[in-house]
């Protein structure tokens, strides 16, 4: 008896399953193709899945990749409709628990209410490249069906699984430098979302000089894919503009002179992991590692854009300015405005108080600041340290942030306090200098509203 | 402003948290200590956990390790009682769903019924060494409270998380040989559960010769800890005894002569992962890799013990033997019985048919075979190929398996069919040779019951 | 007693040695600076060198790097003049050996005749980065003093040492692909000498597709520096032009279709290792590895330029052509000549026989072919297999090779024979097709001269 | 045309070369076998070696391994006799140089006097495993022909090459710990030459605790073979006995308490590299690395045996002791002498002054100390710091060192001075405490002879 040919699963399964399932050919229309995938998914959840699970899982993933957008959407609909929980068992469990509520019974209720698609995804993950494919699937879902309420439970389940799998404890921090594989570096170029990297020479200036660092989180199952990365400049003082920091001809700072680590760009890389936050952990880990390596570093600070400012200045309902200032604000539409120095100076006197209002007082419906970057760093426990006039003269900087840049300061002894002030009371912790920018009347109202923040 | 000292979290937190939480000293009695851990766990689930989560998580794990058995048990009880779901929200969700059952609502029901301890464990996992500590915690739970019904939901939640995290897709297959780190190899010596490895020389004979292989699954978060490993011998023919396979003075088989891969020992290493099955995947992956490396391999087979046989022969209610055979069976208690060749031959005539009955017909209450090893391989889709009289003359082999060893054959084209026959119909797929061992009357009954197995 | 500060050699030595040696400041003129290095070199060869050799060696190398061209040349002169052998001992040894010639005495003679600079270089090599610095020193010597007869013994000694240290047995073959570190890849772009790599996208097309390979030799002491690399295309048939091979829009060849490995570019990277040949070993090793990985490969062949052809056609004294062909040859000066198809066809009829003459009959003073690439592959035992008209339409290809490309075939069973025919008898082993290109009268002379080559 | 089968050199060459060289079978007698190897060596030095050098080199090495001792000795004789320099060319070069001595001509003389075996060894080194085989060959030469004057030039050439190849700049320092491969660790057990390692548990106690370190030099071409390794204990104070340092039940020293690094065992591993010194570099490199990692370390010191002391006490001609002391010395022959405390104390009063004489005054013919360990450390620039009575109570320690152990202190600011005092003037730099042990009359003579040493 000869078992050669054994387990040739990944390459041969297509043929076998086609035969087993009675498939005739691959030129199916998308509906038929999606139905085929659904059938395989049922097989994967059945006994057959136990015997040759990796083969079936691989086949599902291969077929998924061959579906077009219509096919994928059909599949998502099937996941949402047909792979929910077993309603009968769930119904019994819900009644039982309501009769006698207890933790133990809630456990039954919890596991009977788990949608079957969760086990399906866990089994798909067993295939080589499975994790990658599931992250991709989530990205497709976000792109193809951003607002479909019927697909929300599907998204919720995917997010739940991916959040659990991409737990901080499984992430690996890796330094990214000029010795990193090109396959990683090209992704840094591609994913940099804050200050564009034009080409490989530009990349090299960001990661190769001794006073530049780049770190990313990686997951062992996605080895060449950074999840999030941060670019760091080591400087003497807290910087007030991005231009000099990225200038081609700047002189590098000797390591023994560096006192400040500037986080000037944080970029998420995986669309499919949207909503799962890594940046918080990344900043803190990098700060910790840098401090261990370079004990002379004293200050950990960002140099950040204010990406919602310009839009708010133009449209914000709560922007109350005199008529003449309104005209000045209109001049922001001309991207050459910084070149007229006297006019720029006039603008500054109008915008700085407004910017302070934007960060300190203007709120979204949920009581949080309008600025997404501010929300991120304030939630992390950082303090709004300084607003830098004309810190970013790039077209993007002028268009989105009205040229302003912001330093958020990460200071250990205050982080917990800051975070709780922000998370529990919506308080924006800011330096006296920033508060002073508020117009007098605004400032006094601010002072009344948040007396505790005068640290 | 100077933020030196920033993020010195892992080393300094003990001091800070003591101060923050009003702890006076570490020499608490266990109840107080456990209560302190519980308090930290609540902090970890609160806003503070978001700001300095890794520090609190590390502190919880450190304190856990300092608890003694009483303290740990108290903590488990707290996990079971105090970290269940939010009952109010769950109650509302259960009612809502029962009013209008649907998948979307089940999603609410599912997530509101999740015990808070699951999020707690996920946050603990963020700390360095977190995964290791959680696996350890589960092992402690199994050891300290094996049958506590009130702790069952806690165990269920731990198993659920660990099953998800130790998904096959995250495991890495590594060959273990004489170039492996000693820290891994000592665990092979320690965990080998089937045929004891006496010392490093013995280990070397198992992994270093060219016709011997050892492979294990590893998880990236437990880098030096094998989860499960399998020892393989490359041979010409299917072996019928373990002695010659492990003999110190045996001549190795040249690779180009090898036609058979013998899986002669599979051992799980992590008590805390009990119930999460890796062996199935391991055997199939190793077989696949070996076949790619050595295309001349034709047969993939085990050489396995029958660890429940001797016990069944002595106590089994369904062992019906004539009185004189019963006396013979009693001689099994004397470990020197194989040395009396004529007596041994008489025993063989009694035991072989009984062994066939043991594997093919004797069942547990759930209809599955009594033998745990048989259940494992049959469930995997293997076939019971051969029963080898006196295949294991070791004391352990005589005491547990009455000296018998079994070959289970992994043959590709039959695996799915075999698995389904076993899983769905309880059928034990066996070779004609094994079936022939059954006594005539038994055989005929067997043939009637399972006509399809005559492959 | 406290030995803190112990061994802080690399950073502190400058100060100590300055003090010890009475150096006043670093702004010496070059003569003084070179003299300082010479003094340190003497210290390195003395007892002090034994005690703190690595520190002195590092200091020599650091100072070397701070010398300008004048200073380096002065140092080379000092190496040549002052670091020869001990003449007195050598004189005695020479006389002794001439009195009674024997192997044992030759050993004395050999070691007394070794220039002291060899030991000096060996001690310099002990410093971190020493090997790199010595390779750099040789490159400087070649560049700054290409034809100085008085420095030839210095060069000879450097070559001797480097040849010994860069022995094939110490080289490591590494595949270079898109997962290689950028620091290596940028060197591939930089050093590619045959078909220029324009940028990173171009590089990616050379190393990333499944039908493209790149391999280099590395030395453990120069870890990110390839010494030589070869670019390989996997194709179905032997290619006759470089354009289609490098076209941006070509379709890759599936691995299972590939029958031919084409070595289309070999580049040396280290100027300082000029004259030390690695290419021969590289081609053979890569061929061996490829054949193991892809057993279906049948043919190993180059696609090579003929870099001396155009020059020879224009100036070669032995190019005897009729007057009208001479005029045609002049048209080669116009880089657009291939666009006039009829004219190009006329040129072909003139050039192909001349090219055959160039490869098969035209010789340098030492009896070897004029073409450097031909000499390399023929010496390696390859056979001149095919001459491809207009195989390279690039400006460089037209200017240097008159647009021709050549396939050299590496065929195992003939390699030794071919090599010996070439090395011992100057015979160019060529295919019948190439020989047929010779004009009849030339061919017959060729046949008489080398009757054995008609294989 | 098909070149499949190309380059199958390593496996197929045996057949081809046998056929080419007319070899009939492998069962040759040793003379014939050695002659065959010589023939292949000539081929390797010829043109054939250029074409298929690695194959021939591999064949030479394989055949070498199949030769027995007689055959190897015959081969060594052939290397010595037949692979010397070309006498004719050398004769001309010697005369030419004597006529007009100059550096340039010495270069000719140097290279013509190089024995052909050097190029032979360089070519052998190209084969896979070549470096390993050549080191092995040197070990065989030392073992099979320790005092053959006719083979001395062969040994000299091997040493020359190996010294050049095992240059410090090519060695890699690796920490050896419980994560190291077993294949390396078993060599540590095997090669430990000073304080025997009994088994794997004993090994673990030496390398795994946090206050224990082990480092070795490795060469990239011998990847799993340590060349030399040192075992280090981190302690608070300078230790005076080996027993407590190696005790199974000792309590480890916390890293932050450690002030002293004790080099208590240095072992060379490669017999074939005898005479090529690595230990000096190893101690200094390890000290440097430790100081960087643990800035609190203040003292770097050895705990060393005095392996020639007992022998010298018994036989030394310059040991002048009164008759009654002589009788005491005889009691050293009884290995239980330390157990009689009063007698031991009497012995101490006799031996300590003699030990001081042994280290400070007794000399070999070349003026260096008798003790090999003393010579090693003193030459490295260490200072004889303390003599420890009954520092080693092991049988070996009593038998060789009369139970004494010695601390040699490595102190930066003195290393060069100490080395030069020792190397140039034979002065043994010692602490006042050691000098005080000398008997008064001896001491005064010592003081006169070496007045400078009273540092």
mmCIF file of C-alpha atoms in Angstrom, chain A residues 209-213 233-237 250-261 293-294 296-297:
data_model
loop_
_atom_site.group_PDB
_atom_site.id
_atom_site.type_symbol
_atom_site.label_atom_id
_atom_site.label_comp_id
_atom_site.label_asym_id
_atom_site.label_seq_id
_atom_site.Cartn_x
_atom_site.Cartn_y
_atom_site.Cartn_z
ATOM 1 C CA UNK A 209 20.826 59.455 9.449
ATOM 2 C CA UNK A 210 21.926 58.869 13.025
ATOM 3 C CA UNK A 211 19.395 61.391 14.358
ATOM 4 C CA UNK A 212 16.435 59.764 12.626
ATOM 5 C CA UNK A 213 14.509 56.712 13.686
ATOM 6 C CA UNK A 233 13.627 62.982 14.842
ATOM 7 C CA UNK A 234 16.159 63.465 17.602
ATOM 8 C CA UNK A 235 16.734 67.164 18.183
ATOM 9 C CA UNK A 236 18.107 69.520 20.754
ATOM 10 C CA UNK A 237 15.003 71.614 21.362
ATOM 11 C CA UNK A 250 20.207 69.934 7.166
ATOM 12 C CA UNK A 251 23.113 68.946 9.425
ATOM 13 C CA UNK A 252 22.379 65.860 11.539
ATOM 14 C CA UNK A 253 22.378 66.236 15.315
ATOM 15 C CA UNK A 254 25.053 64.272 17.148
ATOM 16 C CA UNK A 255 23.474 61.673 19.420
ATOM 17 C CA UNK A 256 25.126 63.066 22.518
ATOM 18 C CA UNK A 257 23.546 66.471 21.790
ATOM 19 C CA UNK A 258 20.017 65.150 21.439
ATOM 20 C CA UNK A 259 17.640 66.002 24.281
ATOM 21 C CA UNK A 260 14.302 65.715 22.508
ATOM 22 C CA UNK A 261 12.573 62.923 20.623
ATOM 23 C CA UNK A 293 19.152 53.621 24.703
ATOM 24 C CA UNK A 294 19.752 57.370 25.050
ATOM 25 C CA UNK A 296 20.036 61.991 27.901
ATOM 26 C CA UNK A 297 16.690 62.362 26.179
#
